[in-house]
Coordinates of C-alpha atoms (C1' of nucleotides) in Angstrom, one line a residue:
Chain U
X1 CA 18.0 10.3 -30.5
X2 CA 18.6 8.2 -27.9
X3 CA 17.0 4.6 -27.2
X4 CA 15.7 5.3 -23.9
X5 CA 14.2 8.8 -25.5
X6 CA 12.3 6.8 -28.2
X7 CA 10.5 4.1 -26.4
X8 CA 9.3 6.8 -24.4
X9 CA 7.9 8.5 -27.6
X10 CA 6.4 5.0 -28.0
X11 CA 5.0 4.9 -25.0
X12 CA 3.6 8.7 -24.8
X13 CA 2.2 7.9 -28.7
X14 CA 0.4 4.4 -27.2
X15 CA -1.0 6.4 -24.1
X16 CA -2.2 9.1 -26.1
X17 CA -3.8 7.3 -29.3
X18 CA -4.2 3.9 -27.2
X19 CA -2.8 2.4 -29.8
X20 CA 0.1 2.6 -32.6
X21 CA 1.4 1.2 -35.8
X22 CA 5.0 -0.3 -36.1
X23 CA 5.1 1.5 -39.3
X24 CA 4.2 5.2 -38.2
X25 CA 6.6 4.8 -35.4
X26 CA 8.9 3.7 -37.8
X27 CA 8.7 6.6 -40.4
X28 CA 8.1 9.0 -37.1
X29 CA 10.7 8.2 -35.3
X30 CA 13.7 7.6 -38.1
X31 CA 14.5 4.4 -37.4
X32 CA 13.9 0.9 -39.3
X33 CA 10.4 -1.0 -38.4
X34 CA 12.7 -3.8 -37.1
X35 CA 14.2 -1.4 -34.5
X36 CA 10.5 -0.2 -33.1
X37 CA 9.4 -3.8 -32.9
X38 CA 12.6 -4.3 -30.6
X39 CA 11.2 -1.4 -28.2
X40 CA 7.7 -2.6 -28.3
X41 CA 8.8 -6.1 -27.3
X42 CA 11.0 -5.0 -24.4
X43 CA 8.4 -2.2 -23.5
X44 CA 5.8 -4.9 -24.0
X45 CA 8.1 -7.0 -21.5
X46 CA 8.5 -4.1 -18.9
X47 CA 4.4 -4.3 -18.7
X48 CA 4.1 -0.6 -20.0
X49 CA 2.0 -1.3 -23.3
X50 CA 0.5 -4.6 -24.9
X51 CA 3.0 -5.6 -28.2
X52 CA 0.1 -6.5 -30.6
X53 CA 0.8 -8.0 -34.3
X54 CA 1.2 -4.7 -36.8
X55 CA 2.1 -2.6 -33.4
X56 CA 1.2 -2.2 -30.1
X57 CA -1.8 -0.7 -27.9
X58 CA -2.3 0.2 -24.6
X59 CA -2.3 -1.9 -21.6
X60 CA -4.9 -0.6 -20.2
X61 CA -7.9 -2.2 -21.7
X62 CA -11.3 -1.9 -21.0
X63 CA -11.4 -4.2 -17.7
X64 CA -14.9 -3.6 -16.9
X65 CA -17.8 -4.4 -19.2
X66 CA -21.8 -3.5 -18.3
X67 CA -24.2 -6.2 -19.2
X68 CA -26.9 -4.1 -20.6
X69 CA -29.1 -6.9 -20.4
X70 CA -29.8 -6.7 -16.6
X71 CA -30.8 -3.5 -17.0
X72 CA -34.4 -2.6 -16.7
X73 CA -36.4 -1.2 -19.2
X74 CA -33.7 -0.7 -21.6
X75 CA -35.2 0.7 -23.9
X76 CA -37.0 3.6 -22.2
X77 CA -33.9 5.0 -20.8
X78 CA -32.0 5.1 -23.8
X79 CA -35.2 7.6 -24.7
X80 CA -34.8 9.3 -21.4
X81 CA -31.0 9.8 -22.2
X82 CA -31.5 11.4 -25.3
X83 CA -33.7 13.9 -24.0
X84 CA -31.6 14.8 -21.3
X85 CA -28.5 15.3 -24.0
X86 CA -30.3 18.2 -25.2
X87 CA -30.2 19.8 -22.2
X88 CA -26.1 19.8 -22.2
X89 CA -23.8 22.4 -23.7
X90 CA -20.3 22.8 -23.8
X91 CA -18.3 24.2 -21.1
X92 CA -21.0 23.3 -18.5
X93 CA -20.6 22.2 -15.1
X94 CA -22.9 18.9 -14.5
X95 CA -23.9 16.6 -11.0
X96 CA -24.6 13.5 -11.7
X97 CA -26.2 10.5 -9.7
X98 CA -26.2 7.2 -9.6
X99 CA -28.5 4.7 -11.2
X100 CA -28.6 3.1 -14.3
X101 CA -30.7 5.9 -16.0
X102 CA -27.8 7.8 -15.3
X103 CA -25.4 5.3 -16.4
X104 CA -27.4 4.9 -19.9
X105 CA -26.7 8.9 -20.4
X106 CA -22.6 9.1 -19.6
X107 CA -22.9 6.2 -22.3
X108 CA -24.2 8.2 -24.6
X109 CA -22.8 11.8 -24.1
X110 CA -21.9 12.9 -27.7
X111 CA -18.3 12.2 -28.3
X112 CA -17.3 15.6 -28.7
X113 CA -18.9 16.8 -25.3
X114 CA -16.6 19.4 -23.3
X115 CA -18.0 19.7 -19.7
X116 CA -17.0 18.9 -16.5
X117 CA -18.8 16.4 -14.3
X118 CA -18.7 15.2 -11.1
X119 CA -20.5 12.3 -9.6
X120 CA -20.4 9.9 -7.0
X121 CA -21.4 7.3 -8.3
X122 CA -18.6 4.2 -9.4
X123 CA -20.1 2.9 -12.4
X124 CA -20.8 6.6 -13.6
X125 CA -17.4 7.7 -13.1
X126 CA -15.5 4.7 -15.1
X127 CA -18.2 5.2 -17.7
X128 CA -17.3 9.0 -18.3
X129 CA -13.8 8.1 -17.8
X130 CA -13.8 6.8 -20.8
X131 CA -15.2 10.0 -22.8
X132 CA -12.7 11.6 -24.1
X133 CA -13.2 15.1 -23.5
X134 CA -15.2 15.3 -20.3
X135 CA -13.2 15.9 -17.3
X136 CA -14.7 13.9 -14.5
X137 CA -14.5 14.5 -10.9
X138 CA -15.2 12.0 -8.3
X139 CA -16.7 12.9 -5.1
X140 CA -14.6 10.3 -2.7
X141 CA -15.9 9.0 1.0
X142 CA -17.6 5.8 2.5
X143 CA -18.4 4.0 -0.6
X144 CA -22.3 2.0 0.2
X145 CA -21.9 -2.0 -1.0
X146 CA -24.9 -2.2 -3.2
X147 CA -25.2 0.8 -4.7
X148 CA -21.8 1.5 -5.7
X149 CA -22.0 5.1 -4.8
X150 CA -20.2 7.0 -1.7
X151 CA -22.3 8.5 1.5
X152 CA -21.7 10.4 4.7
X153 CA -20.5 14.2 5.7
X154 CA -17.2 14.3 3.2
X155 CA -20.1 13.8 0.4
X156 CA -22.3 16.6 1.7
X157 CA -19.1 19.0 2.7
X158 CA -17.8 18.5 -0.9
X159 CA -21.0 19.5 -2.7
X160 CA -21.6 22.3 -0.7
X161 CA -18.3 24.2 -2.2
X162 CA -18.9 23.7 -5.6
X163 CA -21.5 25.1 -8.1
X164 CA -23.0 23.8 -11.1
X165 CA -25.2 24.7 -14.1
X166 CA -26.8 21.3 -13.9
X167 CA -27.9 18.0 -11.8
X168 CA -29.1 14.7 -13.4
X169 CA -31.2 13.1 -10.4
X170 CA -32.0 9.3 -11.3
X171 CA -32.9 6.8 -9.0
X172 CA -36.1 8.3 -7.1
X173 CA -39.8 8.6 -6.2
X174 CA -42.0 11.4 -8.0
X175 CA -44.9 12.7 -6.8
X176 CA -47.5 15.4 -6.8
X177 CA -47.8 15.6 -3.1
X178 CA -44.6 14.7 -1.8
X179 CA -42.5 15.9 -4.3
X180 CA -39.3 14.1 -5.0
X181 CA -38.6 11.3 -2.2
X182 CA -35.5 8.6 -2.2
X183 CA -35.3 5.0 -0.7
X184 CA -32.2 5.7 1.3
X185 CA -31.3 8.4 4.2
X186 CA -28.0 8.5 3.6
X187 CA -28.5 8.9 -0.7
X188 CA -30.8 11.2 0.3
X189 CA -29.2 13.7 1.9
X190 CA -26.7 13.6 -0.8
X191 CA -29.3 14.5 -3.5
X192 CA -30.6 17.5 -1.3
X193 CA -26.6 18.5 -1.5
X194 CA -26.3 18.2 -5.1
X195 CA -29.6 20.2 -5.6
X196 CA -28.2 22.8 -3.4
X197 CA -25.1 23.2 -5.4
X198 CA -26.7 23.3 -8.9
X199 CA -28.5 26.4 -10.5
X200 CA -30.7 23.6 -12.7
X201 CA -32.0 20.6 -11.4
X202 CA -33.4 17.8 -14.1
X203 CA -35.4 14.8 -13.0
X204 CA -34.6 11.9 -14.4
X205 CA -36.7 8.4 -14.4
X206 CA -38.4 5.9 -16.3
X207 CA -42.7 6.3 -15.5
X208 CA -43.0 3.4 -13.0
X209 CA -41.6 6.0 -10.8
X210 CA -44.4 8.3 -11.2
X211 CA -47.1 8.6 -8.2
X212 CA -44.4 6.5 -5.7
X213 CA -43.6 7.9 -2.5
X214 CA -40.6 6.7 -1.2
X215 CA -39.4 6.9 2.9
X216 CA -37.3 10.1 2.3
X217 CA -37.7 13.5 1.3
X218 CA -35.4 14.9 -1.1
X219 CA -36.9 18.0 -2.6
X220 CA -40.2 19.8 -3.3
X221 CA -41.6 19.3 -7.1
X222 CA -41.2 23.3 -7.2
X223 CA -37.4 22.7 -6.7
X224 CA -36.8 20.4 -10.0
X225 CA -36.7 22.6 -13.2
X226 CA -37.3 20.0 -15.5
X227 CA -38.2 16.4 -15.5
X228 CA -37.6 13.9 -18.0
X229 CA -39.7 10.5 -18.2
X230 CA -40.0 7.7 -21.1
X231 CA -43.6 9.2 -21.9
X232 CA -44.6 11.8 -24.6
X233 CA -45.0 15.5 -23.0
X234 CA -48.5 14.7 -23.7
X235 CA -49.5 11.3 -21.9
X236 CA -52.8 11.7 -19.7
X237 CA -50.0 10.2 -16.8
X238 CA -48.3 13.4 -16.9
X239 CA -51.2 16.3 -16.9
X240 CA -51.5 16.2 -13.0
X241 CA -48.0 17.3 -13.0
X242 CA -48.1 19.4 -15.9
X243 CA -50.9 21.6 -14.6
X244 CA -49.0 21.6 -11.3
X245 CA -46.7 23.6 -13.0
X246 CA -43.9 21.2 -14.2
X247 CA -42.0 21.5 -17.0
X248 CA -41.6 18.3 -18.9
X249 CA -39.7 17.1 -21.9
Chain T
X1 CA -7.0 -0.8 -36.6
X2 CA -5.3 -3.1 -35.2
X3 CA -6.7 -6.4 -34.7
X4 CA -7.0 -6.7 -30.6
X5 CA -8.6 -3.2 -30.9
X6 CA -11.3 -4.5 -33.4
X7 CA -11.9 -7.1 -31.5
X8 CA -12.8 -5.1 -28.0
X9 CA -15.1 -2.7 -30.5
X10 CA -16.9 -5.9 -31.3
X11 CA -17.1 -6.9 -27.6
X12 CA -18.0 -3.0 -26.7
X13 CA -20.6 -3.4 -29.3
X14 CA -22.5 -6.0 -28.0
X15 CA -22.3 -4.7 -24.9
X16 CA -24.2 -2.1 -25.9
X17 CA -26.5 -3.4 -28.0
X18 CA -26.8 -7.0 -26.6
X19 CA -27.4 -8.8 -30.0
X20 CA -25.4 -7.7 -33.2
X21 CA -25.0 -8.9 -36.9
X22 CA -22.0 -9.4 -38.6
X23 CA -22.9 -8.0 -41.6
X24 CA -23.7 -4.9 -39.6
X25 CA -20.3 -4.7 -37.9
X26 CA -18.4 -5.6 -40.9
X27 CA -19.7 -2.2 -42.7
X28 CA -19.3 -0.6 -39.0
X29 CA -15.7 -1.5 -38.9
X30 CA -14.6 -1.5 -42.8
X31 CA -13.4 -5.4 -42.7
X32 CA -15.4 -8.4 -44.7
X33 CA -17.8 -10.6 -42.5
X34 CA -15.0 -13.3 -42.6
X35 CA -12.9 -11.2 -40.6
X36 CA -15.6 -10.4 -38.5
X37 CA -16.8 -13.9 -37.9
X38 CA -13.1 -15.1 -37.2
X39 CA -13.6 -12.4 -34.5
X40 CA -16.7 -13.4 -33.1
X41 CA -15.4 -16.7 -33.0
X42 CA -12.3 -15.8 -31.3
X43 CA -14.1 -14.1 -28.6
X44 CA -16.3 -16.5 -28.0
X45 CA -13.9 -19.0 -27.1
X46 CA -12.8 -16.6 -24.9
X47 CA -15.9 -16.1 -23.1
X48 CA -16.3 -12.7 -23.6
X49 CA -19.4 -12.5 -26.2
X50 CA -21.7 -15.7 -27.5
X51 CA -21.4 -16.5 -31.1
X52 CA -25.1 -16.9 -32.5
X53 CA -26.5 -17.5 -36.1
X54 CA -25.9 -14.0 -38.2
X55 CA -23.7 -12.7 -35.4
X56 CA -23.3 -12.7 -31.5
X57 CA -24.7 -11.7 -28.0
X58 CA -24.0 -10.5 -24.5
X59 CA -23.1 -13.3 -22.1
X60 CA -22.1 -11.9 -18.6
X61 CA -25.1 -12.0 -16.2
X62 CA -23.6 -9.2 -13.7
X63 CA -23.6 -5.4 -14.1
X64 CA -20.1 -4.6 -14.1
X65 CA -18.0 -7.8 -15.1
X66 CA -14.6 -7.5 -15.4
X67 CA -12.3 -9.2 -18.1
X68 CA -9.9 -11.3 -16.2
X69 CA -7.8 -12.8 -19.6
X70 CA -6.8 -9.5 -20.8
X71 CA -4.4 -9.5 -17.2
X72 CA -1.4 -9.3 -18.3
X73 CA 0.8 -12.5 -16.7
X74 CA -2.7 -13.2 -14.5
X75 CA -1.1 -16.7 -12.8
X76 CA 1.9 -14.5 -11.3
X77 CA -0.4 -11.8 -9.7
X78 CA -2.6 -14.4 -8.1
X79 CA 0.7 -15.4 -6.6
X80 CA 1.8 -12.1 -5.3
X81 CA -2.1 -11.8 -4.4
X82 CA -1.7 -15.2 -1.5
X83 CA 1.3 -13.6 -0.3
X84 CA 0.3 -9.8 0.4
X85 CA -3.0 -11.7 2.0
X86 CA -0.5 -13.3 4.8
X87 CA -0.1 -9.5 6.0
X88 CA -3.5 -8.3 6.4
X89 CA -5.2 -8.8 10.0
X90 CA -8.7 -8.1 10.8
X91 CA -9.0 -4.7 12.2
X92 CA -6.3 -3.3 9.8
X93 CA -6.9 0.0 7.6
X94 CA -5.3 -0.3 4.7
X95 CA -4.4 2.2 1.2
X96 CA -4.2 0.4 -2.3
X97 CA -3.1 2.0 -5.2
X98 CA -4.1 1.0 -8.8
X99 CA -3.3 -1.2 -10.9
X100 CA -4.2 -5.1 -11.9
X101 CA -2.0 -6.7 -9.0
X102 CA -4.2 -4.7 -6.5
X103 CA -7.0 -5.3 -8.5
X104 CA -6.2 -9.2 -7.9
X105 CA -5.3 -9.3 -4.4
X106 CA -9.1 -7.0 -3.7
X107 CA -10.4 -9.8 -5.2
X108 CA -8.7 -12.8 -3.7
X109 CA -9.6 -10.9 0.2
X110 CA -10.6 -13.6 2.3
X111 CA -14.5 -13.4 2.8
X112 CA -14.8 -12.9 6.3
X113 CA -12.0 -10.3 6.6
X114 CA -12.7 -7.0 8.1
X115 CA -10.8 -3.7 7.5
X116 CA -11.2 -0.5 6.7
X117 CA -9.5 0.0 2.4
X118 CA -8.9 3.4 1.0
X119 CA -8.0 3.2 -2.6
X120 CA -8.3 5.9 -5.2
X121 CA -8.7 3.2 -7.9
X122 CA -11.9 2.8 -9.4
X123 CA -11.8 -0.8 -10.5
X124 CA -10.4 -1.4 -7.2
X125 CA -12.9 0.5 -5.5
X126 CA -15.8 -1.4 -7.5
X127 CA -14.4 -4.7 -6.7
X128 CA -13.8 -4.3 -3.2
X129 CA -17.1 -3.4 -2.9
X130 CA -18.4 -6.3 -3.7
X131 CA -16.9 -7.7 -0.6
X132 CA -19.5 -8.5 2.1
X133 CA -16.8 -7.1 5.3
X134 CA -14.6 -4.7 3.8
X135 CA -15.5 -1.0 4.5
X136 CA -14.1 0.7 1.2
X137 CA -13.5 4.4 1.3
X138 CA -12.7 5.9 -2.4
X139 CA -10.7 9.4 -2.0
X140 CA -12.4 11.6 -4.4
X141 CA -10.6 14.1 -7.1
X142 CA -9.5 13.7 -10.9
X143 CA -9.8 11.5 -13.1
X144 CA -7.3 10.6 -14.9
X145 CA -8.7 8.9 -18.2
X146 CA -7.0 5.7 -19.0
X147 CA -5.7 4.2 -15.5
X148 CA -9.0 4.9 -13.8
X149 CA -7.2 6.6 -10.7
X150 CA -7.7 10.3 -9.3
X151 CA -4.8 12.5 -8.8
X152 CA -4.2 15.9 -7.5
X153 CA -4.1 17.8 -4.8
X154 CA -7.3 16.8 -3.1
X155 CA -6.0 13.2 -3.1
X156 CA -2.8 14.4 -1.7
X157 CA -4.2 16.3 0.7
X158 CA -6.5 13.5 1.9
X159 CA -4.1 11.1 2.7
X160 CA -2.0 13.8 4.5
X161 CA -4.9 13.7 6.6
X162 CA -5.2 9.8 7.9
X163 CA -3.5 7.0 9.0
X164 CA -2.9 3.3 8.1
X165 CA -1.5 -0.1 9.3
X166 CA -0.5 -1.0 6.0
X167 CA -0.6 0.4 2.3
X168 CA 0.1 -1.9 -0.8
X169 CA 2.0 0.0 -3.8
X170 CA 1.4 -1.5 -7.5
X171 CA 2.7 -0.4 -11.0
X172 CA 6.0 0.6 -10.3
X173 CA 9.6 -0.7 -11.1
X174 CA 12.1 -1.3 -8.5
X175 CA 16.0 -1.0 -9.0
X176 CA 18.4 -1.0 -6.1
X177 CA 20.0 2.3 -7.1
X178 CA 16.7 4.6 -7.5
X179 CA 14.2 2.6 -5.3
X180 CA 10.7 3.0 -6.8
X181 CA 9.9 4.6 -9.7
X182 CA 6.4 5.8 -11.5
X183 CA 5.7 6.3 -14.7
X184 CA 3.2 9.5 -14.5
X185 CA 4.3 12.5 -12.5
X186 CA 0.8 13.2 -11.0
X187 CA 0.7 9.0 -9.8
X188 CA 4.4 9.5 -8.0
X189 CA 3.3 12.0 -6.3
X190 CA -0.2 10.7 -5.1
X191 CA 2.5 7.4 -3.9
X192 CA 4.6 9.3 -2.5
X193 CA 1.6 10.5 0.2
X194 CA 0.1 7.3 0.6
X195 CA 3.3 5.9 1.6
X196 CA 4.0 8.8 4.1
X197 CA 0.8 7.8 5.5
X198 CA 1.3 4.9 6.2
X199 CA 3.4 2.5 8.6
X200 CA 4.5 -0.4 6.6
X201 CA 5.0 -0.2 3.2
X202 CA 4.2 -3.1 1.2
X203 CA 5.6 -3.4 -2.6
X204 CA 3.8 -5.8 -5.1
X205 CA 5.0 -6.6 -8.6
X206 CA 5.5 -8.8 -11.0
X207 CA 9.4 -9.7 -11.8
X208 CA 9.3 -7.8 -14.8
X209 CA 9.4 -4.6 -13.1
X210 CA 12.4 -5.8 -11.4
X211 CA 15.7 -3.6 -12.3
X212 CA 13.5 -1.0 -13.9
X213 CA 13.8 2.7 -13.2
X214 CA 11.0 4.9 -14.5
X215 CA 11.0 8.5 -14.9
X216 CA 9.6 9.9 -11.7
X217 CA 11.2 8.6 -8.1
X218 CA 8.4 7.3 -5.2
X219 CA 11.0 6.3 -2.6
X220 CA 14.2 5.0 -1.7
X221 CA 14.0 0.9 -0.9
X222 CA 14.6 1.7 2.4
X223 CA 11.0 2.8 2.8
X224 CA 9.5 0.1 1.6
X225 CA 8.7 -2.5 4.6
X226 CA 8.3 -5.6 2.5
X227 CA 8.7 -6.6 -1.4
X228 CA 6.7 -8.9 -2.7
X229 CA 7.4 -11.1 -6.2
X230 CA 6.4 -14.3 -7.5
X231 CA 9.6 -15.3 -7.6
X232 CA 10.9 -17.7 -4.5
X233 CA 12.8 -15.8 -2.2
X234 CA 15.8 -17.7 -3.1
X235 CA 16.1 -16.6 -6.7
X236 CA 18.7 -15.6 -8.2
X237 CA 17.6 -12.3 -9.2
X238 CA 16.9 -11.6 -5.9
X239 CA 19.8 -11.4 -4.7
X240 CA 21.3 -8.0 -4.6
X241 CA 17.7 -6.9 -2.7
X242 CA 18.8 -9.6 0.0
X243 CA 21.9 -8.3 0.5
X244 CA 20.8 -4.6 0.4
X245 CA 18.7 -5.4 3.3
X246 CA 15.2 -5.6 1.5
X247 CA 12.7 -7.9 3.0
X248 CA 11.2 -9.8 0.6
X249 CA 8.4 -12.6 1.1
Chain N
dA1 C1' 43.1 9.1 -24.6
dT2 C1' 42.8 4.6 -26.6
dA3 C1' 41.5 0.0 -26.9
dA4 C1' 38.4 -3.6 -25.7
dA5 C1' 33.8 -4.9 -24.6
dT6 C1' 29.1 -4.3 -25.1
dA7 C1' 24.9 -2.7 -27.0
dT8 C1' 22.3 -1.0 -30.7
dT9 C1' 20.8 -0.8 -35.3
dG10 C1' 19.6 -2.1 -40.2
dC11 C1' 19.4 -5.7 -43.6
dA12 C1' 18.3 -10.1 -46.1
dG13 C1' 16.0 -14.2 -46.0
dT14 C1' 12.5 -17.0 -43.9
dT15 C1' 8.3 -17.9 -41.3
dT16 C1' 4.0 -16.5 -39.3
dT17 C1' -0.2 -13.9 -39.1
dT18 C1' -4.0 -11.7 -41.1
dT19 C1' -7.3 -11.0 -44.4
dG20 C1' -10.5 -11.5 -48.3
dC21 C1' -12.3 -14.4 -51.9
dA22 C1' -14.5 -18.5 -54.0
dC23 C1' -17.1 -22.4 -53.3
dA24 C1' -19.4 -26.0 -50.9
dT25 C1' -22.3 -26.6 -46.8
dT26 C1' -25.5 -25.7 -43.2
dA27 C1' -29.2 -23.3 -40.6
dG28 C1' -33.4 -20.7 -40.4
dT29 C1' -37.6 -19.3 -42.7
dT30 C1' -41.7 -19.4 -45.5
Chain X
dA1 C1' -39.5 -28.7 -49.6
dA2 C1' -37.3 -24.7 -51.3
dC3 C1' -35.1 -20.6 -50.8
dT4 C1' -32.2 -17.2 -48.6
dA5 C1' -28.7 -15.9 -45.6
dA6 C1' -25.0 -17.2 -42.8
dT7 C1' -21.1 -20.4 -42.1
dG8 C1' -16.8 -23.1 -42.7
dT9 C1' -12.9 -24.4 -45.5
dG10 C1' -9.1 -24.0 -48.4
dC11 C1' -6.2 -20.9 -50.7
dA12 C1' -3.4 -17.1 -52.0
dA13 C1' -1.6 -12.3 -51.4
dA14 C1' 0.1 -9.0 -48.4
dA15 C1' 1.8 -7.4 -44.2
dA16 C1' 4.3 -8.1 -40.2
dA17 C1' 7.5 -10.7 -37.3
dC18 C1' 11.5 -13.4 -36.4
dT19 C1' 16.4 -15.0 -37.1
dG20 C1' 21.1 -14.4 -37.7
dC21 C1' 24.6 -11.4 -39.0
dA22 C1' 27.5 -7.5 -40.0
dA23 C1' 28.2 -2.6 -39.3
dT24 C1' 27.9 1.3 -36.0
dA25 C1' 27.7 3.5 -31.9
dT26 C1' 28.3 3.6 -26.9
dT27 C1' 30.3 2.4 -22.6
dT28 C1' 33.9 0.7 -19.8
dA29 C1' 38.4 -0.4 -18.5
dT30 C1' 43.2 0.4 -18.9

DNA sequence: ATAAATATTGCAGTTTTTTGCACATTAGTT
DNA sequence: AACTAATGTGCAAAAAACTGCAATATTTAT
């Protein structure tokens, strides 16, 4: 085998397994440890993996970290996730929103989670980027400064050509009479899109979005399949909505 | 495991959990508490966790904070960063591909600059939205898992569809016989379209990528409008681009 | 095609890094 | 104050990395 053919073995092995032993290369490879730790050094040199003592790993490295202790009421939407987990199955097709209710359930998809999801939302997609079995599928346009998620016609356009078994929608106001209502126009119309497109639509937020009307309208409570809060099925906040005929977990 | 990659499951860790225990990560990752306290301490020196009594803690006080010391040859990419920023006018619209390079020079914008960025990088994408002027528009598709970039068709398709004043191309190598090169077929050819549609072609890279051909061609050198380095222009291993005709700055 | 020049590889010996353990010390708690 | 758990230090074993060198293999020039 050829030199230039095994440092790209190398770096094929480090950009599959994100990282690699010296010593597996080594005995994979047929060649003498001394010879693989040449490669990693120059491939290390050419910037296309990070030479590491006992091997190398990948270069690209987490850049991004969350710092879970701005996020609000932790706690409850770690509960709110796990609900919502049950609701996912292999092979599905899933929308997801933005918020960090959302963000709290791409971190903690099971591992082994085949489904295809498209959001588009930033943080969302580089945290399902990292799963490694669910393909993720950003919907691109004019991303919105604060929010971190993208707006406008190319949004909308997008959404209406696709179909999906299921929609996570975080981030909004729940109410008997108004239904579900949003803070923004423009994220609005992108979560009356993304009901549109999906045959299931789950409601997602933590309780001190119950009974709040926000400016825009987003759907009807008849719309929204289930709904998830922090509470038990069985909290005297929830019976208005329960004998309005929602289905809650 | 190798050591760098215990290390970010430590960080990872408490970024999920905010506080965590030694002892608890020593079972977690099969090493003694020594190890894991040499960690810790490691880490903490490098500002990426606080070491506490009986283990450590989250430190970062933004949502997404990105880890600036695991850039590879950092110093050199702020360098390339001040140059590429000599080329950018208010008014401009501009393409960025991925990379750490780009992901310097969208951070080191000036703060009062206003164009119009599409990028199909995600980290790129986050951190230029953090800038209070810059209209970011992220071009949807893919997403392929480690480099944090779509690809496809709908990316290609996309930029056959607009125009730009300028586009800046990162990750690549440059040799005087093949031009540039990529390393992933689906990234060449998402280059390839950003460069068609655009009007000046700016290169950046570190030296390192200098006289490097990769597996998959991007374009000839005569494409590219400007190179940009960290070397000085006058270098020695510049030379050959000079007299080939490559600007370089 | 052949010889010279160059690059690549493996080996031996040395140096560095990493890790876990024992023991003394410190911090936090009751 | 006393007790427990966590920490720091020095040390030794093991693994990995580096160095120089000789043997091969490959490329280039003649």
């Amino acid at each position: 085998m050829k030199k230039k053919d095994r440092q790209q073995k190398v770096v094929d092995e480090v950009s599959i397994n994100r990282q690699v032993s010296s010593s597996f290369l080594s005995e994979k490879l047929n060649v003498s440890e001394d010879t693989i730790r040449r490669d990693i050094k120059e491939l290390d040199k050419r910037g296309l993996l990070t030479k590491v003592h006992g091997g190398a790993i990948s270069t690209m490295q987490k850049l991004y970290h969350y710092n879970e202790d701005i996020i609000y009421k932790r706690e409850e939407k770690v509960l709110i996730a796990k609900k919502a987990i049950t609701l996912v199955e292999d092979g599905m097709v899933i929308i997801m929103s933005g918020g960090t209710t959302n963000l709290m359930l791409a971190k903690l998809f099971p591992k082994t989670l085949k489904a295809t999801i498209y959001t588009y939302s930033l943080p969302i997609a580089m945290q399902l980027a990292e799963h490694p079995t669910i393909e993720t599928i950003f919907i691109g346009g004019r991303i919105q400064r604060n929010s971190m998620v993208t707006t406008g016609i190319d949004v909308i356009q997008y959404l209406s050509n696709i179909t999906a078994n299921l929609c996570f929608i975080g981030v909004s106001g729940f109410s008997l009479e108004q239904g579900i209502t949003g803070e923004g126009y423009e994220v609005a119309l992108v979560k009356k899109a993304m009901i549109k497109a999906s045959e299931r639509n789950v409601y997602l937020s933590t309780s001190n979005k119950l009974n709040i009307r926000l400016n825009y309208d987003i759907c009807s409570l008849q719309e929204i399949d289930i709904a998830i809060t922090d509470l038990d099925v069985n909290d005297p906040m929830l019976q208005h909505y329960v004998e309005a005929g929602v289905v809650l977990i």
